[in-house]
Each structure stands twice: as C-alpha cells, then as structure tokens.
C-alpha cells in the first residue's frame, strides 16, 4: 500500500543523515536568536515559509511531474538538479543536500526502486547530476509500489515539508536543549501550518523559484566558521 510506503519514506529513523544537519539553525543558536520553545517555533515557521516552501517544495513538485521515466522527464530533472546546485549558495547547505540526496538514492534503489530512481542514480554516477535530496525524495515516493499505487504530488510535498520540520525539531531538542514535550508542541503548531504552505508552493510563480531569505543564507554561511559545532550544516 502507498500509505506504508509513505510511512517508511518519512520515518525519522530512515538513515539519510538528517540528524547531522541543522540547515543554519545552529548558527541562530550560537547567536542566541533561537534559545527556547517560542524562538524555535518562530525560526521553523520562517524556514517553512522561505527555504522549504519556495525551493524544496517546488523542486519536489517539478520532480514528480517529470518522474515518468521518459527522456524528456530525465532532461527536466537534470536541469532541475543544475538549478538547485546554483541556487543553494551556502556551501554547507549545498553539501547537505547532496550528501542526503545521494544517501536517499542509495536507500531508494533498495527500498523504493523505480525507473526514475534508476535513471537519476545513473545520472549522478555519470557526473551529469549532483544528486539533491528533494529530487531523490520525490523520485523515491513517486514510483509505483508493489501494488502499482503511486503517491500523488500533494501528498509528497506535504510529507517532505513535515518530515523536514520533524528532523529539525528533534535536532533542536538536543541542541538547545528542549524537553520532548516542548518539541511535540512545536510540531503540533507546525502541523497546522504545513497544508497552507503546500497550497502556496503549488501556486508559486516559477520566476520566484529559489527566492531565499538573506538573513537565513547569511547564518547558513556563518555556520562553517563557528568555533564548535554539533551539526555539519
């Protein structure tokens, strides 16, 4: 069943390496701008409305639409891969996307095999693509399961957004630190906001793909210069 596929794909225990990345959050912890439950929630809301909604969600949508296995679809995915490499300006953010993406492809070849996964994996192996996480996630979910069912575009976007927010919240619980119940309250608040972000990502102007928040990018760049770090990004 596709529902079980979704549960496995979004399981926090899926070994993609997400636990090693904060995507700039740790730089906000270092500066003191994020230090408790309310400031964490505010940061995650901003991350959802910018990085996730304007870049990642759109990339997932474009991948799903091109995932049929055709030569035209593969060309569209290769073009998207190149765009993401150019758009993810902070070096650590770009590296995180590629490391997690290649790991997701490795998992997908075993657990979520499809023509799209095989084609993109080959393009990465041949050096034609970098292997970004949003693309790999979408291809893993868009392929048919053993019953022939596929996860639809809206479901995959929603799952991507919420699973990313979940990983970041769990990382923040360790890093701030926060109690587990505080983390669950944060996730409950975010859960109510994800559906609207999904809708907005579907109506986004293609010309605005990649529009980022300058302060977020600056903090993501600062992270690599911190004296001590828990996370790789």
JSON list of C-alpha atoms in Angstrom, two decimals:
[
{"chain": "A", "resi": 1, "resn": "UNK", "atom": "CA", "xyz": [0.00, 0.00, 0.00]},
{"chain": "A", "resi": 2, "resn": "UNK", "atom": "CA", "xyz": [1.23, 3.52, -0.80]},
{"chain": "A", "resi": 3, "resn": "UNK", "atom": "CA", "xyz": [0.43, 4.60, 2.77]},
{"chain": "A", "resi": 4, "resn": "UNK", "atom": "CA", "xyz": [3.02, 2.20, 4.11]},
{"chain": "A", "resi": 5, "resn": "UNK", "atom": "CA", "xyz": [5.49, 3.49, 1.54]},
{"chain": "A", "resi": 6, "resn": "UNK", "atom": "CA", "xyz": [4.90, 7.00, 2.88]},
{"chain": "A", "resi": 7, "resn": "UNK", "atom": "CA", "xyz": [5.43, 5.87, 6.46]},
{"chain": "A", "resi": 8, "resn": "UNK", "atom": "CA", "xyz": [8.76, 4.25, 5.59]},
{"chain": "A", "resi": 9, "resn": "UNK", "atom": "CA", "xyz": [9.88, 7.19, 3.45]},
{"chain": "A", "resi": 10, "resn": "UNK", "atom": "CA", "xyz": [9.21, 9.75, 6.19]},
{"chain": "A", "resi": 11, "resn": "UNK", "atom": "CA", "xyz": [10.35, 7.65, 9.14]},
{"chain": "A", "resi": 12, "resn": "UNK", "atom": "CA", "xyz": [12.73, 9.68, 11.30]},
{"chain": "A", "resi": 13, "resn": "UNK", "atom": "CA", "xyz": [14.89, 6.55, 11.56]},
{"chain": "A", "resi": 14, "resn": "UNK", "atom": "CA", "xyz": [15.46, 6.44, 7.79]},
{"chain": "A", "resi": 15, "resn": "UNK", "atom": "CA", "xyz": [19.28, 6.67, 7.58]},
{"chain": "A", "resi": 16, "resn": "UNK", "atom": "CA", "xyz": [19.64, 9.73, 5.35]},
{"chain": "A", "resi": 17, "resn": "UNK", "atom": "CA", "xyz": [21.92, 11.61, 7.76]},
{"chain": "A", "resi": 18, "resn": "UNK", "atom": "CA", "xyz": [19.33, 14.29, 8.57]},
{"chain": "A", "resi": 19, "resn": "UNK", "atom": "CA", "xyz": [20.30, 14.10, 12.26]},
{"chain": "A", "resi": 20, "resn": "UNK", "atom": "CA", "xyz": [23.69, 15.60, 11.32]},
{"chain": "A", "resi": 21, "resn": "UNK", "atom": "CA", "xyz": [22.29, 18.79, 9.76]},
{"chain": "A", "resi": 22, "resn": "UNK", "atom": "CA", "xyz": [20.58, 21.90, 11.13]},
{"chain": "A", "resi": 23, "resn": "UNK", "atom": "CA", "xyz": [20.42, 23.86, 7.82]},
{"chain": "A", "resi": 24, "resn": "UNK", "atom": "CA", "xyz": [21.58, 27.04, 9.53]},
{"chain": "A", "resi": 25, "resn": "UNK", "atom": "CA", "xyz": [19.64, 26.64, 12.78]},
{"chain": "A", "resi": 26, "resn": "UNK", "atom": "CA", "xyz": [22.81, 26.06, 14.79]},
{"chain": "A", "resi": 27, "resn": "UNK", "atom": "CA", "xyz": [24.13, 29.48, 13.77]},
{"chain": "A", "resi": 28, "resn": "UNK", "atom": "CA", "xyz": [20.97, 31.01, 15.25]},
{"chain": "A", "resi": 29, "resn": "UNK", "atom": "CA", "xyz": [21.55, 29.02, 18.43]},
{"chain": "A", "resi": 30, "resn": "UNK", "atom": "CA", "xyz": [25.12, 30.34, 18.57]},
{"chain": "A", "resi": 31, "resn": "UNK", "atom": "CA", "xyz": [23.93, 33.94, 18.24]},
{"chain": "A", "resi": 32, "resn": "UNK", "atom": "CA", "xyz": [21.21, 33.44, 20.85]},
{"chain": "A", "resi": 33, "resn": "UNK", "atom": "CA", "xyz": [18.41, 34.37, 18.45]},
{"chain": "A", "resi": 34, "resn": "UNK", "atom": "CA", "xyz": [16.95, 30.90, 18.96]},
{"chain": "A", "resi": 35, "resn": "UNK", "atom": "CA", "xyz": [17.12, 29.76, 22.59]},
{"chain": "A", "resi": 36, "resn": "UNK", "atom": "CA", "xyz": [13.75, 28.39, 23.72]},
{"chain": "A", "resi": 37, "resn": "UNK", "atom": "CA", "xyz": [10.44, 26.98, 22.51]},
{"chain": "A", "resi": 38, "resn": "UNK", "atom": "CA", "xyz": [8.88, 30.23, 21.19]},
{"chain": "A", "resi": 39, "resn": "UNK", "atom": "CA", "xyz": [12.01, 31.32, 19.31]},
{"chain": "A", "resi": 40, "resn": "UNK", "atom": "CA", "xyz": [12.45, 27.83, 17.84]},
{"chain": "A", "resi": 41, "resn": "UNK", "atom": "CA", "xyz": [8.86, 27.83, 16.60]},
{"chain": "A", "resi": 42, "resn": "UNK", "atom": "CA", "xyz": [9.33, 31.28, 15.06]},
{"chain": "A", "resi": 43, "resn": "UNK", "atom": "CA", "xyz": [12.52, 30.14, 13.29]},
{"chain": "A", "resi": 44, "resn": "UNK", "atom": "CA", "xyz": [10.90, 26.98, 11.93]},
{"chain": "A", "resi": 45, "resn": "UNK", "atom": "CA", "xyz": [7.91, 28.99, 10.71]},
{"chain": "A", "resi": 46, "resn": "UNK", "atom": "CA", "xyz": [10.29, 31.27, 8.83]},
{"chain": "A", "resi": 47, "resn": "UNK", "atom": "CA", "xyz": [12.22, 28.32, 7.43]},
{"chain": "A", "resi": 48, "resn": "UNK", "atom": "CA", "xyz": [8.97, 26.76, 6.25]},
{"chain": "A", "resi": 49, "resn": "UNK", "atom": "CA", "xyz": [7.82, 29.96, 4.55]},
{"chain": "A", "resi": 50, "resn": "UNK", "atom": "CA", "xyz": [11.11, 30.54, 2.74]},
{"chain": "A", "resi": 51, "resn": "UNK", "atom": "CA", "xyz": [13.56, 27.68, 2.16]},
{"chain": "A", "resi": 52, "resn": "UNK", "atom": "CA", "xyz": [11.03, 24.86, 2.27]},
{"chain": "A", "resi": 53, "resn": "UNK", "atom": "CA", "xyz": [8.10, 26.49, 0.51]},
{"chain": "A", "resi": 54, "resn": "UNK", "atom": "CA", "xyz": [9.94, 28.45, -2.17]},
{"chain": "A", "resi": 55, "resn": "UNK", "atom": "CA", "xyz": [12.71, 26.00, -3.04]},
{"chain": "A", "resi": 56, "resn": "UNK", "atom": "CA", "xyz": [12.30, 22.47, -1.71]},
{"chain": "A", "resi": 57, "resn": "UNK", "atom": "CA", "xyz": [8.54, 22.10, -2.20]},
{"chain": "A", "resi": 58, "resn": "UNK", "atom": "CA", "xyz": [8.74, 23.46, -5.74]},
{"chain": "A", "resi": 59, "resn": "UNK", "atom": "CA", "xyz": [11.62, 21.08, -6.51]},
{"chain": "A", "resi": 60, "resn": "UNK", "atom": "CA", "xyz": [9.57, 18.13, -5.24]},
{"chain": "A", "resi": 61, "resn": "UNK", "atom": "CA", "xyz": [6.64, 19.18, -7.46]},
{"chain": "A", "resi": 62, "resn": "UNK", "atom": "CA", "xyz": [8.79, 19.57, -10.54]},
{"chain": "A", "resi": 63, "resn": "UNK", "atom": "CA", "xyz": [10.40, 16.19, -9.94]},
{"chain": "A", "resi": 64, "resn": "UNK", "atom": "CA", "xyz": [7.10, 14.37, -9.53]},
{"chain": "A", "resi": 65, "resn": "UNK", "atom": "CA", "xyz": [5.81, 15.87, -12.78]},
{"chain": "A", "resi": 66, "resn": "UNK", "atom": "CA", "xyz": [8.94, 14.72, -14.62]},
{"chain": "A", "resi": 67, "resn": "UNK", "atom": "CA", "xyz": [9.19, 11.30, -12.99]},
{"chain": "A", "resi": 68, "resn": "UNK", "atom": "CA", "xyz": [7.58, 9.13, -15.65]},
{"chain": "A", "resi": 69, "resn": "UNK", "atom": "CA", "xyz": [10.86, 7.71, -16.91]},
{"chain": "A", "resi": 70, "resn": "UNK", "atom": "CA", "xyz": [10.82, 9.42, -20.31]},
{"chain": "A", "resi": 71, "resn": "UNK", "atom": "CA", "xyz": [13.87, 11.04, -21.87]},
{"chain": "A", "resi": 72, "resn": "UNK", "atom": "CA", "xyz": [12.16, 14.44, -21.65]},
{"chain": "A", "resi": 73, "resn": "UNK", "atom": "CA", "xyz": [11.42, 13.85, -17.98]},
{"chain": "A", "resi": 74, "resn": "UNK", "atom": "CA", "xyz": [15.02, 12.90, -17.26]},
{"chain": "A", "resi": 75, "resn": "UNK", "atom": "CA", "xyz": [16.23, 16.03, -19.07]},
{"chain": "A", "resi": 76, "resn": "UNK", "atom": "CA", "xyz": [13.90, 18.14, -16.90]},
{"chain": "A", "resi": 77, "resn": "UNK", "atom": "CA", "xyz": [15.23, 16.51, -13.75]},
{"chain": "A", "resi": 78, "resn": "UNK", "atom": "CA", "xyz": [18.83, 17.04, -14.84]},
{"chain": "A", "resi": 79, "resn": "UNK", "atom": "CA", "xyz": [18.05, 20.72, -15.46]},
{"chain": "A", "resi": 80, "resn": "UNK", "atom": "CA", "xyz": [16.43, 20.99, -12.03]},
{"chain": "A", "resi": 81, "resn": "UNK", "atom": "CA", "xyz": [19.48, 19.38, -10.42]},
{"chain": "A", "resi": 82, "resn": "UNK", "atom": "CA", "xyz": [21.71, 22.02, -12.02]},
{"chain": "A", "resi": 83, "resn": "UNK", "atom": "CA", "xyz": [19.38, 24.81, -10.85]},
{"chain": "A", "resi": 84, "resn": "UNK", "atom": "CA", "xyz": [19.48, 23.56, -7.27]},
{"chain": "A", "resi": 85, "resn": "UNK", "atom": "CA", "xyz": [23.26, 23.42, -7.32]},
{"chain": "A", "resi": 86, "resn": "UNK", "atom": "CA", "xyz": [23.31, 27.06, -8.40]},
{"chain": "A", "resi": 87, "resn": "UNK", "atom": "CA", "xyz": [20.54, 28.23, -6.06]},
{"chain": "A", "resi": 88, "resn": "UNK", "atom": "CA", "xyz": [21.88, 26.70, -2.84]},
{"chain": "A", "resi": 89, "resn": "UNK", "atom": "CA", "xyz": [24.54, 29.36, -2.36]},
{"chain": "A", "resi": 90, "resn": "UNK", "atom": "CA", "xyz": [25.79, 28.48, 1.17]},
{"chain": "A", "resi": 91, "resn": "UNK", "atom": "CA", "xyz": [28.39, 25.75, 0.70]},
{"chain": "A", "resi": 92, "resn": "UNK", "atom": "CA", "xyz": [27.27, 23.71, 3.71]},
{"chain": "A", "resi": 93, "resn": "UNK", "atom": "CA", "xyz": [23.63, 23.80, 2.63]},
{"chain": "A", "resi": 94, "resn": "UNK", "atom": "CA", "xyz": [24.53, 22.62, -0.87]},
{"chain": "A", "resi": 95, "resn": "UNK", "atom": "CA", "xyz": [26.76, 19.89, 0.58]},
{"chain": "A", "resi": 96, "resn": "UNK", "atom": "CA", "xyz": [23.98, 18.75, 2.93]},
{"chain": "A", "resi": 97, "resn": "UNK", "atom": "CA", "xyz": [21.52, 18.47, 0.06]},
{"chain": "A", "resi": 98, "resn": "UNK", "atom": "CA", "xyz": [23.96, 16.38, -1.96]},
{"chain": "A", "resi": 99, "resn": "UNK", "atom": "CA", "xyz": [25.04, 14.11, 0.91]},
{"chain": "A", "resi": 100, "resn": "UNK", "atom": "CA", "xyz": [21.48, 13.41, 1.98]},
{"chain": "A", "resi": 101, "resn": "UNK", "atom": "CA", "xyz": [20.33, 13.09, -1.63]},
{"chain": "A", "resi": 102, "resn": "UNK", "atom": "CA", "xyz": [22.93, 10.50, -2.54]},
{"chain": "A", "resi": 103, "resn": "UNK", "atom": "CA", "xyz": [22.17, 8.57, 0.61]},
{"chain": "A", "resi": 104, "resn": "UNK", "atom": "CA", "xyz": [18.45, 8.69, -0.21]},
{"chain": "A", "resi": 105, "resn": "UNK", "atom": "CA", "xyz": [19.20, 7.38, -3.70]},
{"chain": "A", "resi": 106, "resn": "UNK", "atom": "CA", "xyz": [21.16, 4.50, -2.20]},
{"chain": "A", "resi": 107, "resn": "UNK", "atom": "CA", "xyz": [18.20, 3.68, 0.04]},
{"chain": "A", "resi": 108, "resn": "UNK", "atom": "CA", "xyz": [15.69, 4.14, -2.78]},
{"chain": "A", "resi": 109, "resn": "UNK", "atom": "CA", "xyz": [17.46, 1.70, -5.09]},
{"chain": "A", "resi": 110, "resn": "UNK", "atom": "CA", "xyz": [16.90, -0.99, -2.45]},
{"chain": "A", "resi": 111, "resn": "UNK", "atom": "CA", "xyz": [13.62, 0.03, -0.81]},
{"chain": "A", "resi": 112, "resn": "UNK", "atom": "CA", "xyz": [11.78, 2.22, -3.37]},
{"chain": "A", "resi": 113, "resn": "UNK", "atom": "CA", "xyz": [13.03, 1.05, -6.78]},
{"chain": "A", "resi": 114, "resn": "UNK", "atom": "CA", "xyz": [11.61, 2.66, -9.92]},
{"chain": "A", "resi": 115, "resn": "UNK", "atom": "CA", "xyz": [12.71, 3.72, -13.38]},
{"chain": "A", "resi": 116, "resn": "UNK", "atom": "CA", "xyz": [13.03, 7.31, -12.19]},
{"chain": "A", "resi": 117, "resn": "UNK", "atom": "CA", "xyz": [15.28, 6.33, -9.28]},
{"chain": "A", "resi": 118, "resn": "UNK", "atom": "CA", "xyz": [17.44, 4.21, -11.58]},
{"chain": "A", "resi": 119, "resn": "UNK", "atom": "CA", "xyz": [17.79, 6.96, -14.19]},
{"chain": "A", "resi": 120, "resn": "UNK", "atom": "CA", "xyz": [18.69, 9.67, -11.68]},
{"chain": "A", "resi": 121, "resn": "UNK", "atom": "CA", "xyz": [21.12, 7.36, -9.89]},
{"chain": "A", "resi": 122, "resn": "UNK", "atom": "CA", "xyz": [22.87, 6.72, -13.20]},
{"chain": "A", "resi": 123, "resn": "UNK", "atom": "CA", "xyz": [22.98, 10.43, -14.00]},
{"chain": "A", "resi": 124, "resn": "UNK", "atom": "CA", "xyz": [24.65, 11.03, -10.63]},
{"chain": "A", "resi": 125, "resn": "UNK", "atom": "CA", "xyz": [27.09, 8.16, -11.17]},
{"chain": "A", "resi": 126, "resn": "UNK", "atom": "CA", "xyz": [27.96, 9.55, -14.62]},
{"chain": "A", "resi": 127, "resn": "UNK", "atom": "CA", "xyz": [28.58, 13.02, -13.20]},
{"chain": "A", "resi": 128, "resn": "UNK", "atom": "CA", "xyz": [25.68, 14.64, -15.07]},
{"chain": "A", "resi": 129, "resn": "UNK", "atom": "CA", "xyz": [23.88, 15.41, -11.80]},
{"chain": "A", "resi": 130, "resn": "UNK", "atom": "CA", "xyz": [24.86, 16.15, -8.23]},
{"chain": "A", "resi": 131, "resn": "UNK", "atom": "CA", "xyz": [22.11, 14.16, -6.51]},
{"chain": "A", "resi": 132, "resn": "UNK", "atom": "CA", "xyz": [19.97, 16.60, -4.49]},
{"chain": "A", "resi": 133, "resn": "UNK", "atom": "CA", "xyz": [17.80, 15.43, -1.62]},
{"chain": "A", "resi": 134, "resn": "UNK", "atom": "CA", "xyz": [14.49, 16.98, -2.74]},
{"chain": "A", "resi": 135, "resn": "UNK", "atom": "CA", "xyz": [14.78, 15.26, -6.10]},
{"chain": "A", "resi": 136, "resn": "UNK", "atom": "CA", "xyz": [15.78, 11.90, -4.62]},
{"chain": "A", "resi": 137, "resn": "UNK", "atom": "CA", "xyz": [12.95, 12.05, -2.07]},
{"chain": "A", "resi": 138, "resn": "UNK", "atom": "CA", "xyz": [10.38, 12.84, -4.74]},
{"chain": "A", "resi": 139, "resn": "UNK", "atom": "CA", "xyz": [11.58, 10.07, -7.04]},
{"chain": "A", "resi": 140, "resn": "UNK", "atom": "CA", "xyz": [11.57, 7.56, -4.18]},
{"chain": "A", "resi": 141, "resn": "UNK", "atom": "CA", "xyz": [7.95, 8.40, -3.39]},
{"chain": "A", "resi": 142, "resn": "UNK", "atom": "CA", "xyz": [6.66, 8.88, -6.93]},
{"chain": "A", "resi": 143, "resn": "UNK", "atom": "CA", "xyz": [7.48, 5.38, -8.16]},
{"chain": "A", "resi": 144, "resn": "UNK", "atom": "CA", "xyz": [4.85, 2.62, -8.02]},
{"chain": "A", "resi": 145, "resn": "UNK", "atom": "CA", "xyz": [4.83, 0.32, -5.00]},
{"chain": "A", "resi": 146, "resn": "UNK", "atom": "CA", "xyz": [4.35, -3.45, -5.21]},
{"chain": "A", "resi": 147, "resn": "UNK", "atom": "CA", "xyz": [0.61, -2.96, -5.79]},
{"chain": "A", "resi": 148, "resn": "UNK", "atom": "CA", "xyz": [1.13, -0.38, -8.54]},
{"chain": "A", "resi": 149, "resn": "UNK", "atom": "CA", "xyz": [-0.03, 2.57, -6.44]},
{"chain": "A", "resi": 150, "resn": "UNK", "atom": "CA", "xyz": [1.83, 5.88, -6.52]},
{"chain": "A", "resi": 151, "resn": "UNK", "atom": "CA", "xyz": [1.96, 8.72, -4.02]},
{"chain": "A", "resi": 152, "resn": "UNK", "atom": "CA", "xyz": [0.46, 11.87, -5.52]},
{"chain": "A", "resi": 153, "resn": "UNK", "atom": "CA", "xyz": [2.22, 15.22, -5.79]},
{"chain": "A", "resi": 154, "resn": "UNK", "atom": "CA", "xyz": [0.35, 16.97, -2.98]},
{"chain": "A", "resi": 155, "resn": "UNK", "atom": "CA", "xyz": [0.95, 14.11, -0.55]},
{"chain": "A", "resi": 156, "resn": "UNK", "atom": "CA", "xyz": [4.66, 14.02, -1.33]},
{"chain": "A", "resi": 157, "resn": "UNK", "atom": "CA", "xyz": [5.08, 17.77, -0.88]},
{"chain": "A", "resi": 158, "resn": "UNK", "atom": "CA", "xyz": [3.23, 17.69, 2.44]},
{"chain": "A", "resi": 159, "resn": "UNK", "atom": "CA", "xyz": [5.27, 14.69, 3.59]},
{"chain": "A", "resi": 160, "resn": "UNK", "atom": "CA", "xyz": [8.56, 16.34, 2.59]},
{"chain": "A", "resi": 161, "resn": "UNK", "atom": "CA", "xyz": [7.77, 19.56, 4.45]},
{"chain": "A", "resi": 162, "resn": "UNK", "atom": "CA", "xyz": [6.58, 17.90, 7.64]},
{"chain": "A", "resi": 163, "resn": "UNK", "atom": "CA", "xyz": [9.36, 15.29, 7.76]},
{"chain": "A", "resi": 164, "resn": "UNK", "atom": "CA", "xyz": [11.99, 18.03, 7.35]},
{"chain": "A", "resi": 165, "resn": "UNK", "atom": "CA", "xyz": [10.42, 20.09, 10.13]},
{"chain": "A", "resi": 166, "resn": "UNK", "atom": "CA", "xyz": [10.30, 16.99, 12.31]},
{"chain": "A", "resi": 167, "resn": "UNK", "atom": "CA", "xyz": [14.02, 16.31, 11.82]},
{"chain": "A", "resi": 168, "resn": "UNK", "atom": "CA", "xyz": [14.91, 19.91, 12.62]},
{"chain": "A", "resi": 169, "resn": "UNK", "atom": "CA", "xyz": [12.73, 19.90, 15.72]},
{"chain": "A", "resi": 170, "resn": "UNK", "atom": "CA", "xyz": [14.33, 16.71, 17.03]},
{"chain": "A", "resi": 171, "resn": "UNK", "atom": "CA", "xyz": [17.75, 18.21, 16.39]},
{"chain": "A", "resi": 172, "resn": "UNK", "atom": "CA", "xyz": [16.77, 21.38, 18.25]},
{"chain": "A", "resi": 173, "resn": "UNK", "atom": "CA", "xyz": [15.51, 19.35, 21.22]},
{"chain": "A", "resi": 174, "resn": "UNK", "atom": "CA", "xyz": [19.07, 18.01, 21.54]},
{"chain": "A", "resi": 175, "resn": "UNK", "atom": "CA", "xyz": [20.88, 21.25, 20.81]},
{"chain": "A", "resi": 176, "resn": "UNK", "atom": "CA", "xyz": [19.02, 23.98, 22.74]},
{"chain": "A", "resi": 177, "resn": "UNK", "atom": "CA", "xyz": [18.16, 21.73, 24.73]},
{"chain": "A", "resi": 178, "resn": "UNK", "atom": "CA", "xyz": [14.37, 21.41, 24.99]},
{"chain": "A", "resi": 179, "resn": "UNK", "atom": "CA", "xyz": [12.15, 18.83, 26.59]},
{"chain": "A", "resi": 180, "resn": "UNK", "atom": "CA", "xyz": [10.47, 16.24, 24.40]},
{"chain": "A", "resi": 181, "resn": "UNK", "atom": "CA", "xyz": [7.02, 17.65, 25.17]},
{"chain": "A", "resi": 182, "resn": "UNK", "atom": "CA", "xyz": [8.14, 21.11, 24.06]},
{"chain": "A", "resi": 183, "resn": "UNK", "atom": "CA", "xyz": [9.25, 19.56, 20.78]},
{"chain": "A", "resi": 184, "resn": "UNK", "atom": "CA", "xyz": [5.85, 17.97, 20.32]},
{"chain": "A", "resi": 185, "resn": "UNK", "atom": "CA", "xyz": [4.08, 21.27, 20.98]},
{"chain": "A", "resi": 186, "resn": "UNK", "atom": "CA", "xyz": [6.25, 22.90, 18.32]},
{"chain": "A", "resi": 187, "resn": "UNK", "atom": "CA", "xyz": [5.40, 20.14, 15.84]},
{"chain": "A", "resi": 188, "resn": "UNK", "atom": "CA", "xyz": [1.70, 20.44, 16.60]},
{"chain": "A", "resi": 189, "resn": "UNK", "atom": "CA", "xyz": [1.83, 24.15, 15.76]},
{"chain": "A", "resi": 190, "resn": "UNK", "atom": "CA", "xyz": [3.77, 23.48, 12.57]},
{"chain": "A", "resi": 191, "resn": "UNK", "atom": "CA", "xyz": [1.44, 20.65, 11.54]},
{"chain": "A", "resi": 192, "resn": "UNK", "atom": "CA", "xyz": [-1.39, 23.16, 11.36]},
{"chain": "A", "resi": 193, "resn": "UNK", "atom": "CA", "xyz": [0.66, 25.42, 9.05]},
{"chain": "A", "resi": 194, "resn": "UNK", "atom": "CA", "xyz": [2.01, 22.86, 6.59]},
{"chain": "A", "resi": 195, "resn": "UNK", "atom": "CA", "xyz": [-1.17, 22.46, 4.47]},
{"chain": "A", "resi": 196, "resn": "UNK", "atom": "CA", "xyz": [-1.25, 26.18, 3.64]},
{"chain": "A", "resi": 197, "resn": "UNK", "atom": "CA", "xyz": [2.44, 26.07, 2.70]},
{"chain": "A", "resi": 198, "resn": "UNK", "atom": "CA", "xyz": [1.69, 23.14, 0.38]},
{"chain": "A", "resi": 199, "resn": "UNK", "atom": "CA", "xyz": [-1.02, 25.16, -1.35]},
{"chain": "A", "resi": 200, "resn": "UNK", "atom": "CA", "xyz": [1.19, 28.22, -1.70]},
{"chain": "A", "resi": 201, "resn": "UNK", "atom": "CA", "xyz": [4.01, 26.17, -3.19]},
{"chain": "A", "resi": 202, "resn": "UNK", "atom": "CA", "xyz": [1.63, 24.93, -5.86]},
{"chain": "A", "resi": 203, "resn": "UNK", "atom": "CA", "xyz": [0.65, 28.45, -6.81]},
{"chain": "A", "resi": 204, "resn": "UNK", "atom": "CA", "xyz": [4.19, 29.87, -6.73]},
{"chain": "A", "resi": 205, "resn": "UNK", "atom": "CA", "xyz": [5.39, 31.98, -9.63]},
{"chain": "A", "resi": 206, "resn": "UNK", "atom": "CA", "xyz": [8.10, 29.94, -11.44]},
{"chain": "A", "resi": 207, "resn": "UNK", "atom": "CA", "xyz": [10.17, 33.12, -11.70]},
{"chain": "A", "resi": 208, "resn": "UNK", "atom": "CA", "xyz": [10.46, 33.17, -7.91]},
{"chain": "A", "resi": 209, "resn": "UNK", "atom": "CA", "xyz": [11.96, 29.69, -7.62]},
{"chain": "A", "resi": 210, "resn": "UNK", "atom": "CA", "xyz": [14.95, 29.94, -5.34]},
{"chain": "A", "resi": 211, "resn": "UNK", "atom": "CA", "xyz": [13.95, 33.23, -3.69]},
{"chain": "A", "resi": 212, "resn": "UNK", "atom": "CA", "xyz": [15.62, 32.97, -0.31]},
{"chain": "A", "resi": 213, "resn": "UNK", "atom": "CA", "xyz": [15.73, 34.95, 2.93]},
{"chain": "A", "resi": 214, "resn": "UNK", "atom": "CA", "xyz": [19.04, 36.86, 3.08]},
{"chain": "A", "resi": 215, "resn": "UNK", "atom": "CA", "xyz": [19.36, 36.55, 6.87]},
{"chain": "A", "resi": 216, "resn": "UNK", "atom": "CA", "xyz": [18.90, 32.78, 6.64]},
{"chain": "A", "resi": 217, "resn": "UNK", "atom": "CA", "xyz": [21.56, 32.45, 3.95]},
{"chain": "A", "resi": 218, "resn": "UNK", "atom": "CA", "xyz": [23.99, 34.62, 5.93]},
{"chain": "A", "resi": 219, "resn": "UNK", "atom": "CA", "xyz": [23.57, 32.44, 9.03]},
{"chain": "A", "resi": 220, "resn": "UNK", "atom": "CA", "xyz": [23.98, 29.31, 6.91]},
{"chain": "A", "resi": 221, "resn": "UNK", "atom": "CA", "xyz": [27.28, 30.73, 5.64]},
{"chain": "A", "resi": 222, "resn": "UNK", "atom": "CA", "xyz": [28.39, 31.70, 9.15]},
{"chain": "A", "resi": 223, "resn": "UNK", "atom": "CA", "xyz": [27.90, 28.19, 10.47]},
{"chain": "A", "resi": 224, "resn": "UNK", "atom": "CA", "xyz": [31.09, 26.81, 8.95]},
{"chain": "A", "resi": 225, "resn": "UNK", "atom": "CA", "xyz": [33.13, 29.43, 10.85]},
{"chain": "A", "resi": 226, "resn": "UNK", "atom": "CA", "xyz": [31.74, 28.63, 14.31]},
{"chain": "A", "resi": 227, "resn": "UNK", "atom": "CA", "xyz": [34.32, 27.57, 16.90]},
{"chain": "A", "resi": 228, "resn": "UNK", "atom": "CA", "xyz": [32.33, 24.48, 17.90]},
{"chain": "A", "resi": 229, "resn": "UNK", "atom": "CA", "xyz": [29.52, 22.69, 16.08]},
{"chain": "A", "resi": 230, "resn": "UNK", "atom": "CA", "xyz": [27.16, 19.81, 16.73]},
{"chain": "A", "resi": 231, "resn": "UNK", "atom": "CA", "xyz": [25.94, 19.70, 13.13]},
{"chain": "A", "resi": 232, "resn": "UNK", "atom": "CA", "xyz": [27.52, 19.58, 9.68]},
{"chain": "A", "resi": 233, "resn": "UNK", "atom": "CA", "xyz": [25.35, 22.42, 8.36]}
]
